[in-house]
Amino acid sequence: MSGIADIHRELTNFSNFLKKRNLKITNQRLLVAEKVFELGTHFTVDSLAEALKDRKGEISRATIYRIVSLMVESGQLTEHNFGQSVKYYEYIPPREHHDHLVCVDCGRIEEFVVPEIEKIQLEIAKKNEFELQDHSLNLYGKCKLLKETGQCDRRKEEADSLK
């Protein structure tokens, strides 16, 4: 996310969503939301809990799950299932649509934008008289780093955590 003003705007949007649903605007909800907007990357609830570890005693994993679910409902987060046993989440700032490359071995996720792909998708929808609401394109394979070296940051982190 680009700055404090953007984070403030998104926190205000989330607070307004909570008010409309007659839900309390709690410190925990705002703290989790702020951390999500600061991350600027794909995350799991576990990685978000890790990023909030200095507040771990204050916010349970179950509470984080509920807050993330509310943020998905608000439209500020999107949920991804990249064919793994865990769901990934992503903050949706007002920016150009993007697609994903997902490493099936290490789980690394890369974003990409190809205007020609976007154009083709819109043309297909139009040709079939289909009002496109949303779409997702995920390409699965093995990342360059893992293919070349047999190691990547995620593999190293997993190995280190088992020690």
JSON list of N, CA, C and O in Angstrom, two decimals, residues 53-104:
[
{"chain": "A", "resi": 53, "resn": "LYS", "atom": "N", "xyz": [2.45, -10.95, 16.07]},
{"chain": "A", "resi": 53, "resn": "LYS", "atom": "CA", "xyz": [2.89, -11.71, 17.24]},
{"chain": "A", "resi": 53, "resn": "LYS", "atom": "C", "xyz": [3.19, -10.85, 18.46]},
{"chain": "A", "resi": 53, "resn": "LYS", "atom": "O", "xyz": [3.04, -11.31, 19.57]},
{"chain": "A", "resi": 54, "resn": "ASP", "atom": "N", "xyz": [3.55, -9.59, 18.25]},
{"chain": "A", "resi": 54, "resn": "ASP", "atom": "CA", "xyz": [3.78, -8.72, 19.41]},
{"chain": "A", "resi": 54, "resn": "ASP", "atom": "C", "xyz": [2.47, -8.47, 20.16]},
{"chain": "A", "resi": 54, "resn": "ASP", "atom": "O", "xyz": [2.47, -8.10, 21.32]},
{"chain": "A", "resi": 55, "resn": "ARG", "atom": "N", "xyz": [1.34, -8.71, 19.50]},
{"chain": "A", "resi": 55, "resn": "ARG", "atom": "CA", "xyz": [0.02, -8.55, 20.11]},
{"chain": "A", "resi": 55, "resn": "ARG", "atom": "C", "xyz": [-0.65, -9.91, 20.31]},
{"chain": "A", "resi": 55, "resn": "ARG", "atom": "O", "xyz": [-1.85, -9.97, 20.54]},
{"chain": "A", "resi": 56, "resn": "LYS", "atom": "N", "xyz": [0.12, -10.98, 20.18]},
{"chain": "A", "resi": 56, "resn": "LYS", "atom": "CA", "xyz": [-0.44, -12.34, 20.18]},
{"chain": "A", "resi": 56, "resn": "LYS", "atom": "C", "xyz": [-1.35, -12.61, 21.38]},
{"chain": "A", "resi": 56, "resn": "LYS", "atom": "O", "xyz": [-2.39, -13.24, 21.23]},
{"chain": "A", "resi": 57, "resn": "GLY", "atom": "N", "xyz": [-0.97, -12.13, 22.55]},
{"chain": "A", "resi": 57, "resn": "GLY", "atom": "CA", "xyz": [-1.79, -12.35, 23.73]},
{"chain": "A", "resi": 57, "resn": "GLY", "atom": "C", "xyz": [-3.14, -11.67, 23.64]},
{"chain": "A", "resi": 57, "resn": "GLY", "atom": "O", "xyz": [-4.09, -12.10, 24.26]},
{"chain": "A", "resi": 58, "resn": "GLU", "atom": "N", "xyz": [-3.22, -10.63, 22.84]},
{"chain": "A", "resi": 58, "resn": "GLU", "atom": "CA", "xyz": [-4.46, -9.86, 22.74]},
{"chain": "A", "resi": 58, "resn": "GLU", "atom": "C", "xyz": [-5.42, -10.39, 21.67]},
{"chain": "A", "resi": 58, "resn": "GLU", "atom": "O", "xyz": [-6.61, -10.19, 21.77]},
{"chain": "A", "resi": 59, "resn": "ILE", "atom": "N", "xyz": [-4.88, -11.03, 20.63]},
{"chain": "A", "resi": 59, "resn": "ILE", "atom": "CA", "xyz": [-5.73, -11.44, 19.51]},
{"chain": "A", "resi": 59, "resn": "ILE", "atom": "C", "xyz": [-5.54, -12.92, 19.22]},
{"chain": "A", "resi": 59, "resn": "ILE", "atom": "O", "xyz": [-4.45, -13.35, 18.83]},
{"chain": "A", "resi": 60, "resn": "SER", "atom": "N", "xyz": [-6.61, -13.69, 19.40]},
{"chain": "A", "resi": 60, "resn": "SER", "atom": "CA", "xyz": [-6.53, -15.12, 19.13]},
{"chain": "A", "resi": 60, "resn": "SER", "atom": "C", "xyz": [-6.61, -15.38, 17.63]},
{"chain": "A", "resi": 60, "resn": "SER", "atom": "O", "xyz": [-7.07, -14.53, 16.86]},
{"chain": "A", "resi": 61, "resn": "ARG", "atom": "N", "xyz": [-6.16, -16.54, 17.23]},
{"chain": "A", "resi": 61, "resn": "ARG", "atom": "CA", "xyz": [-6.20, -16.93, 15.81]},
{"chain": "A", "resi": 61, "resn": "ARG", "atom": "C", "xyz": [-7.67, -16.98, 15.33]},
{"chain": "A", "resi": 61, "resn": "ARG", "atom": "O", "xyz": [-7.97, -16.57, 14.21]},
{"chain": "A", "resi": 62, "resn": "ALA", "atom": "N", "xyz": [-8.57, -17.45, 16.18]},
{"chain": "A", "resi": 62, "resn": "ALA", "atom": "CA", "xyz": [-10.00, -17.51, 15.82]},
{"chain": "A", "resi": 62, "resn": "ALA", "atom": "C", "xyz": [-10.55, -16.11, 15.55]},
{"chain": "A", "resi": 62, "resn": "ALA", "atom": "O", "xyz": [-11.33, -15.90, 14.62]},
{"chain": "A", "resi": 63, "resn": "THR", "atom": "N", "xyz": [-10.13, -15.14, 16.36]},
{"chain": "A", "resi": 63, "resn": "THR", "atom": "CA", "xyz": [-10.55, -13.76, 16.16]},
{"chain": "A", "resi": 63, "resn": "THR", "atom": "C", "xyz": [-10.01, -13.22, 14.84]},
{"chain": "A", "resi": 63, "resn": "THR", "atom": "O", "xyz": [-10.72, -12.54, 14.09]},
{"chain": "A", "resi": 64, "resn": "ILE", "atom": "N", "xyz": [-8.76, -13.55, 14.55]},
{"chain": "A", "resi": 64, "resn": "ILE", "atom": "CA", "xyz": [-8.15, -13.11, 13.28]},
{"chain": "A", "resi": 64, "resn": "ILE", "atom": "C", "xyz": [-8.94, -13.69, 12.11]},
{"chain": "A", "resi": 64, "resn": "ILE", "atom": "O", "xyz": [-9.24, -12.99, 11.15]},
{"chain": "A", "resi": 65, "resn": "TYR", "atom": "N", "xyz": [-9.31, -14.98, 12.19]},
{"chain": "A", "resi": 65, "resn": "TYR", "atom": "CA", "xyz": [-10.11, -15.60, 11.13]},
{"chain": "A", "resi": 65, "resn": "TYR", "atom": "C", "xyz": [-11.42, -14.83, 10.92]},
{"chain": "A", "resi": 65, "resn": "TYR", "atom": "O", "xyz": [-11.82, -14.56, 9.79]},
{"chain": "A", "resi": 66, "resn": "ARG", "atom": "N", "xyz": [-12.09, -14.51, 12.03]},
{"chain": "A", "resi": 66, "resn": "ARG", "atom": "CA", "xyz": [-13.38, -13.79, 11.91]},
{"chain": "A", "resi": 66, "resn": "ARG", "atom": "C", "xyz": [-13.20, -12.41, 11.29]},
{"chain": "A", "resi": 66, "resn": "ARG", "atom": "O", "xyz": [-14.00, -11.98, 10.47]},
{"chain": "A", "resi": 67, "resn": "ILE", "atom": "N", "xyz": [-12.15, -11.70, 11.68]},
{"chain": "A", "resi": 67, "resn": "ILE", "atom": "CA", "xyz": [-11.91, -10.36, 11.14]},
{"chain": "A", "resi": 67, "resn": "ILE", "atom": "C", "xyz": [-11.57, -10.44, 9.65]},
{"chain": "A", "resi": 67, "resn": "ILE", "atom": "O", "xyz": [-12.08, -9.66, 8.85]},
{"chain": "A", "resi": 68, "resn": "VAL", "atom": "N", "xyz": [-10.74, -11.40, 9.27]},
{"chain": "A", "resi": 68, "resn": "VAL", "atom": "CA", "xyz": [-10.40, -11.58, 7.86]},
{"chain": "A", "resi": 68, "resn": "VAL", "atom": "C", "xyz": [-11.67, -11.89, 7.05]},
{"chain": "A", "resi": 68, "resn": "VAL", "atom": "O", "xyz": [-11.86, -11.36, 5.97]},
{"chain": "A", "resi": 69, "resn": "SER", "atom": "N", "xyz": [-12.54, -12.73, 7.60]},
{"chain": "A", "resi": 69, "resn": "SER", "atom": "CA", "xyz": [-13.82, -13.05, 6.92]},
{"chain": "A", "resi": 69, "resn": "SER", "atom": "C", "xyz": [-14.67, -11.80, 6.73]},
{"chain": "A", "resi": 69, "resn": "SER", "atom": "O", "xyz": [-15.28, -11.61, 5.67]},
{"chain": "A", "resi": 70, "resn": "LEU", "atom": "N", "xyz": [-14.70, -10.93, 7.72]},
{"chain": "A", "resi": 70, "resn": "LEU", "atom": "CA", "xyz": [-15.42, -9.67, 7.59]},
{"chain": "A", "resi": 70, "resn": "LEU", "atom": "C", "xyz": [-14.81, -8.80, 6.50]},
{"chain": "A", "resi": 70, "resn": "LEU", "atom": "O", "xyz": [-15.53, -8.15, 5.73]},
{"chain": "A", "resi": 71, "resn": "MET", "atom": "N", "xyz": [-13.49, -8.80, 6.42]},
{"chain": "A", "resi": 71, "resn": "MET", "atom": "CA", "xyz": [-12.82, -7.99, 5.40]},
{"chain": "A", "resi": 71, "resn": "MET", "atom": "C", "xyz": [-13.08, -8.53, 4.00]},
{"chain": "A", "resi": 71, "resn": "MET", "atom": "O", "xyz": [-13.17, -7.76, 3.04]},
{"chain": "A", "resi": 72, "resn": "VAL", "atom": "N", "xyz": [-13.23, -9.85, 3.89]},
{"chain": "A", "resi": 72, "resn": "VAL", "atom": "CA", "xyz": [-13.61, -10.44, 2.60]},
{"chain": "A", "resi": 72, "resn": "VAL", "atom": "C", "xyz": [-15.03, -9.97, 2.25]},
{"chain": "A", "resi": 72, "resn": "VAL", "atom": "O", "xyz": [-15.29, -9.55, 1.12]},
{"chain": "A", "resi": 73, "resn": "GLU", "atom": "N", "xyz": [-15.95, -10.04, 3.22]},
{"chain": "A", "resi": 73, "resn": "GLU", "atom": "CA", "xyz": [-17.32, -9.58, 3.00]},
{"chain": "A", "resi": 73, "resn": "GLU", "atom": "C", "xyz": [-17.36, -8.11, 2.61]},
{"chain": "A", "resi": 73, "resn": "GLU", "atom": "O", "xyz": [-18.19, -7.69, 1.80]},
{"chain": "A", "resi": 74, "resn": "SER", "atom": "N", "xyz": [-16.47, -7.31, 3.18]},
{"chain": "A", "resi": 74, "resn": "SER", "atom": "CA", "xyz": [-16.47, -5.86, 2.90]},
{"chain": "A", "resi": 74, "resn": "SER", "atom": "C", "xyz": [-15.97, -5.56, 1.48]},
{"chain": "A", "resi": 74, "resn": "SER", "atom": "O", "xyz": [-16.12, -4.46, 0.99]},
{"chain": "A", "resi": 75, "resn": "GLY", "atom": "N", "xyz": [-15.32, -6.57, 0.85]},
{"chain": "A", "resi": 75, "resn": "GLY", "atom": "CA", "xyz": [-14.78, -6.37, -0.48]},
{"chain": "A", "resi": 75, "resn": "GLY", "atom": "C", "xyz": [-13.36, -5.84, -0.49]},
{"chain": "A", "resi": 75, "resn": "GLY", "atom": "O", "xyz": [-12.81, -5.57, -1.54]},
{"chain": "A", "resi": 76, "resn": "GLN", "atom": "N", "xyz": [-12.77, -5.70, 0.68]},
{"chain": "A", "resi": 76, "resn": "GLN", "atom": "CA", "xyz": [-11.41, -5.18, 0.76]},
{"chain": "A", "resi": 76, "resn": "GLN", "atom": "C", "xyz": [-10.35, -6.27, 0.64]},
{"chain": "A", "resi": 76, "resn": "GLN", "atom": "O", "xyz": [-9.20, -5.98, 0.37]},
{"chain": "A", "resi": 77, "resn": "LEU", "atom": "N", "xyz": [-10.75, -7.50, 0.86]},
{"chain": "A", "resi": 77, "resn": "LEU", "atom": "CA", "xyz": [-9.86, -8.65, 0.70]},
{"chain": "A", "resi": 77, "resn": "LEU", "atom": "C", "xyz": [-10.49, -9.63, -0.27]},
{"chain": "A", "resi": 77, "resn": "LEU", "atom": "O", "xyz": [-11.71, -9.75, -0.33]},
{"chain": "A", "resi": 78, "resn": "THR", "atom": "N", "xyz": [-9.65, -10.34, -0.97]},
{"chain": "A", "resi": 78, "resn": "THR", "atom": "CA", "xyz": [-10.13, -11.46, -1.77]},
{"chain": "A", "resi": 78, "resn": "THR", "atom": "C", "xyz": [-9.47, -12.72, -1.24]},
{"chain": "A", "resi": 78, "resn": "THR", "atom": "O", "xyz": [-8.36, -12.68, -0.72]},
{"chain": "A", "resi": 79, "resn": "GLU", "atom": "N", "xyz": [-10.21, -13.81, -1.33]},
{"chain": "A", "resi": 79, "resn": "GLU", "atom": "CA", "xyz": [-9.73, -15.10, -0.84]},
{"chain": "A", "resi": 79, "resn": "GLU", "atom": "C", "xyz": [-9.28, -15.93, -2.03]},
{"chain": "A", "resi": 79, "resn": "GLU", "atom": "O", "xyz": [-9.97, -15.99, -3.04]},
{"chain": "A", "resi": 80, "resn": "HIS", "atom": "N", "xyz": [-8.12, -16.57, -1.91]},
{"chain": "A", "resi": 80, "resn": "HIS", "atom": "CA", "xyz": [-7.58, -17.40, -2.98]},
{"chain": "A", "resi": 80, "resn": "HIS", "atom": "C", "xyz": [-7.37, -18.82, -2.48]},
{"chain": "A", "resi": 80, "resn": "HIS", "atom": "O", "xyz": [-6.89, -19.02, -1.37]},
{"chain": "A", "resi": 81, "resn": "ASN", "atom": "N", "xyz": [-7.72, -19.76, -3.31]},
{"chain": "A", "resi": 81, "resn": "ASN", "atom": "CA", "xyz": [-7.36, -21.15, -3.06]},
{"chain": "A", "resi": 81, "resn": "ASN", "atom": "C", "xyz": [-6.43, -21.54, -4.19]},
{"chain": "A", "resi": 81, "resn": "ASN", "atom": "O", "xyz": [-6.87, -21.77, -5.31]},
{"chain": "A", "resi": 82, "resn": "PHE", "atom": "N", "xyz": [-5.16, -21.59, -3.90]},
{"chain": "A", "resi": 82, "resn": "PHE", "atom": "CA", "xyz": [-4.16, -21.89, -4.92]},
{"chain": "A", "resi": 82, "resn": "PHE", "atom": "C", "xyz": [-3.84, -23.38, -4.98]},
{"chain": "A", "resi": 82, "resn": "PHE", "atom": "O", "xyz": [-2.72, -23.77, -5.25]},
{"chain": "A", "resi": 83, "resn": "GLY", "atom": "N", "xyz": [-4.85, -24.22, -4.70]},
{"chain": "A", "resi": 83, "resn": "GLY", "atom": "CA", "xyz": [-4.65, -25.66, -4.77]},
{"chain": "A", "resi": 83, "resn": "GLY", "atom": "C", "xyz": [-3.83, -26.19, -3.62]},
{"chain": "A", "resi": 83, "resn": "GLY", "atom": "O", "xyz": [-3.25, -27.26, -3.71]},
{"chain": "A", "resi": 84, "resn": "GLN", "atom": "N", "xyz": [-3.78, -25.45, -2.54]},
{"chain": "A", "resi": 84, "resn": "GLN", "atom": "CA", "xyz": [-3.03, -25.87, -1.36]},
{"chain": "A", "resi": 84, "resn": "GLN", "atom": "C", "xyz": [-4.00, -26.08, -0.21]},
{"chain": "A", "resi": 84, "resn": "GLN", "atom": "O", "xyz": [-5.18, -25.78, -0.32]},
{"chain": "A", "resi": 85, "resn": "SER", "atom": "N", "xyz": [-3.51, -26.57, 0.88]},
{"chain": "A", "resi": 85, "resn": "SER", "atom": "CA", "xyz": [-4.38, -26.87, 2.02]},
{"chain": "A", "resi": 85, "resn": "SER", "atom": "C", "xyz": [-4.75, -25.63, 2.83]},
{"chain": "A", "resi": 85, "resn": "SER", "atom": "O", "xyz": [-5.53, -25.71, 3.75]},
{"chain": "A", "resi": 86, "resn": "VAL", "atom": "N", "xyz": [-4.21, -24.50, 2.44]},
{"chain": "A", "resi": 86, "resn": "VAL", "atom": "CA", "xyz": [-4.44, -23.27, 3.18]},
{"chain": "A", "resi": 86, "resn": "VAL", "atom": "C", "xyz": [-4.96, -22.19, 2.23]},
{"chain": "A", "resi": 86, "resn": "VAL", "atom": "O", "xyz": [-4.60, -22.17, 1.06]},
{"chain": "A", "resi": 87, "resn": "LYS", "atom": "N", "xyz": [-5.81, -21.33, 2.75]},
{"chain": "A", "resi": 87, "resn": "LYS", "atom": "CA", "xyz": [-6.32, -20.22, 1.94]},
{"chain": "A", "resi": 87, "resn": "LYS", "atom": "C", "xyz": [-5.38, -19.03, 2.06]},
{"chain": "A", "resi": 87, "resn": "LYS", "atom": "O", "xyz": [-4.84, -18.75, 3.13]},
{"chain": "A", "resi": 88, "resn": "TYR", "atom": "N", "xyz": [-5.23, -18.34, 0.94]},
{"chain": "A", "resi": 88, "resn": "TYR", "atom": "CA", "xyz": [-4.46, -17.11, 0.92]},
{"chain": "A", "resi": 88, "resn": "TYR", "atom": "C", "xyz": [-5.42, -15.95, 0.77]},
{"chain": "A", "resi": 88, "resn": "TYR", "atom": "O", "xyz": [-6.49, -16.09, 0.16]},
{"chain": "A", "resi": 89, "resn": "TYR", "atom": "N", "xyz": [-5.03, -14.81, 1.29]},
{"chain": "A", "resi": 89, "resn": "TYR", "atom": "CA", "xyz": [-5.84, -13.60, 1.20]},
{"chain": "A", "resi": 89, "resn": "TYR", "atom": "C", "xyz": [-4.98, -12.50, 0.59]},
{"chain": "A", "resi": 89, "resn": "TYR", "atom": "O", "xyz": [-3.76, -12.52, 0.70]},
{"chain": "A", "resi": 90, "resn": "GLU", "atom": "N", "xyz": [-5.68, -11.54, 0.00]},
{"chain": "A", "resi": 90, "resn": "GLU", "atom": "CA", "xyz": [-4.98, -10.44, -0.65]},
{"chain": "A", "resi": 90, "resn": "GLU", "atom": "C", "xyz": [-5.82, -9.18, -0.52]},
{"chain": "A", "resi": 90, "resn": "GLU", "atom": "O", "xyz": [-7.02, -9.19, -0.80]},
{"chain": "A", "resi": 91, "resn": "TYR", "atom": "N", "xyz": [-5.19, -8.12, -0.08]},
{"chain": "A", "resi": 91, "resn": "TYR", "atom": "CA", "xyz": [-5.84, -6.81, -0.05]},
{"chain": "A", "resi": 91, "resn": "TYR", "atom": "C", "xyz": [-6.08, -6.37, -1.49]},
{"chain": "A", "resi": 91, "resn": "TYR", "atom": "O", "xyz": [-5.23, -6.54, -2.35]},
{"chain": "A", "resi": 92, "resn": "ILE", "atom": "N", "xyz": [-7.26, -5.84, -1.75]},
{"chain": "A", "resi": 92, "resn": "ILE", "atom": "CA", "xyz": [-7.62, -5.41, -3.10]},
{"chain": "A", "resi": 92, "resn": "ILE", "atom": "C", "xyz": [-7.64, -3.89, -3.17]},
{"chain": "A", "resi": 92, "resn": "ILE", "atom": "O", "xyz": [-8.68, -3.27, -2.98]},
{"chain": "A", "resi": 93, "resn": "PRO", "atom": "N", "xyz": [-6.49, -3.27, -3.40]},
{"chain": "A", "resi": 93, "resn": "PRO", "atom": "CA", "xyz": [-6.50, -1.81, -3.56]},
{"chain": "A", "resi": 93, "resn": "PRO", "atom": "C", "xyz": [-7.10, -1.44, -4.90]},
{"chain": "A", "resi": 93, "resn": "PRO", "atom": "O", "xyz": [-7.19, -2.28, -5.79]},
{"chain": "A", "resi": 94, "resn": "PRO", "atom": "N", "xyz": [-7.52, -0.20, -5.03]},
{"chain": "A", "resi": 94, "resn": "PRO", "atom": "CA", "xyz": [-8.07, 0.22, -6.32]},
{"chain": "A", "resi": 94, "resn": "PRO", "atom": "C", "xyz": [-6.94, 0.30, -7.35]},
{"chain": "A", "resi": 94, "resn": "PRO", "atom": "O", "xyz": [-6.27, 1.31, -7.46]},
{"chain": "A", "resi": 95, "resn": "ARG", "atom": "N", "xyz": [-6.67, -0.78, -8.01]},
{"chain": "A", "resi": 95, "resn": "ARG", "atom": "CA", "xyz": [-5.60, -0.83, -9.00]},
{"chain": "A", "resi": 95, "resn": "ARG", "atom": "C", "xyz": [-5.99, -1.79, -10.12]},
{"chain": "A", "resi": 95, "resn": "ARG", "atom": "O", "xyz": [-7.02, -2.43, -10.06]},
{"chain": "A", "resi": 96, "resn": "GLU", "atom": "N", "xyz": [-5.12, -1.92, -11.07]},
{"chain": "A", "resi": 96, "resn": "GLU", "atom": "CA", "xyz": [-5.36, -2.76, -12.22]},
{"chain": "A", "resi": 96, "resn": "GLU", "atom": "C", "xyz": [-5.46, -4.23, -11.80]},
{"chain": "A", "resi": 96, "resn": "GLU", "atom": "O", "xyz": [-4.73, -4.70, -10.95]},
{"chain": "A", "resi": 97, "resn": "HIS", "atom": "N", "xyz": [-6.38, -4.94, -12.44]},
{"chain": "A", "resi": 97, "resn": "HIS", "atom": "CA", "xyz": [-6.54, -6.37, -12.19]},
{"chain": "A", "resi": 97, "resn": "HIS", "atom": "C", "xyz": [-5.23, -7.09, -12.48]},
{"chain": "A", "resi": 97, "resn": "HIS", "atom": "O", "xyz": [-4.48, -6.70, -13.37]},
{"chain": "A", "resi": 98, "resn": "HIS", "atom": "N", "xyz": [-4.96, -8.13, -11.74]},
{"chain": "A", "resi": 98, "resn": "HIS", "atom": "CA", "xyz": [-3.76, -8.92, -11.98]},
{"chain": "A", "resi": 98, "resn": "HIS", "atom": "C", "xyz": [-4.06, -10.40, -11.84]},
{"chain": "A", "resi": 98, "resn": "HIS", "atom": "O", "xyz": [-5.09, -10.79, -11.29]},
{"chain": "A", "resi": 99, "resn": "ASP", "atom": "N", "xyz": [-3.18, -11.22, -12.35]},
{"chain": "A", "resi": 99, "resn": "ASP", "atom": "CA", "xyz": [-3.31, -12.67, -12.27]},
{"chain": "A", "resi": 99, "resn": "ASP", "atom": "C", "xyz": [-2.11, -13.22, -11.50]},
{"chain": "A", "resi": 99, "resn": "ASP", "atom": "O", "xyz": [-1.27, -12.46, -11.04]},
{"chain": "A", "resi": 100, "resn": "HIS", "atom": "N", "xyz": [-2.08, -14.55, -11.34]},
{"chain": "A", "resi": 100, "resn": "HIS", "atom": "CA", "xyz": [-1.07, -15.15, -10.48]},
{"chain": "A", "resi": 100, "resn": "HIS", "atom": "C", "xyz": [-0.34, -16.32, -11.13]},
{"chain": "A", "resi": 100, "resn": "HIS", "atom": "O", "xyz": [-0.94, -17.12, -11.84]},
{"chain": "A", "resi": 101, "resn": "LEU", "atom": "N", "xyz": [0.96, -16.42, -10.82]},
{"chain": "A", "resi": 101, "resn": "LEU", "atom": "CA", "xyz": [1.77, -17.59, -11.08]},
{"chain": "A", "resi": 101, "resn": "LEU", "atom": "C", "xyz": [1.99, -18.25, -9.71]},
{"chain": "A", "resi": 101, "resn": "LEU", "atom": "O", "xyz": [2.43, -17.57, -8.77]},
{"chain": "A", "resi": 102, "resn": "VAL", "atom": "N", "xyz": [1.68, -19.54, -9.59]},
{"chain": "A", "resi": 102, "resn": "VAL", "atom": "CA", "xyz": [1.78, -20.23, -8.31]},
{"chain": "A", "resi": 102, "resn": "VAL", "atom": "C", "xyz": [2.71, -21.43, -8.46]},
{"chain": "A", "resi": 102, "resn": "VAL", "atom": "O", "xyz": [2.47, -22.29, -9.30]},
{"chain": "A", "resi": 103, "resn": "CYS", "atom": "N", "xyz": [3.75, -21.47, -7.65]},
{"chain": "A", "resi": 103, "resn": "CYS", "atom": "CA", "xyz": [4.66, -22.62, -7.66]},
{"chain": "A", "resi": 103, "resn": "CYS", "atom": "C", "xyz": [4.00, -23.77, -6.91]},
{"chain": "A", "resi": 103, "resn": "CYS", "atom": "O", "xyz": [3.66, -23.63, -5.73]},
{"chain": "A", "resi": 104, "resn": "VAL", "atom": "N", "xyz": [3.81, -24.91, -7.59]},
{"chain": "A", "resi": 104, "resn": "VAL", "atom": "CA", "xyz": [3.14, -26.06, -6.98]},
{"chain": "A", "resi": 104, "resn": "VAL", "atom": "C", "xyz": [4.04, -26.77, -5.99]},
{"chain": "A", "resi": 104, "resn": "VAL", "atom": "O", "xyz": [3.56, -27.58, -5.20]}
]
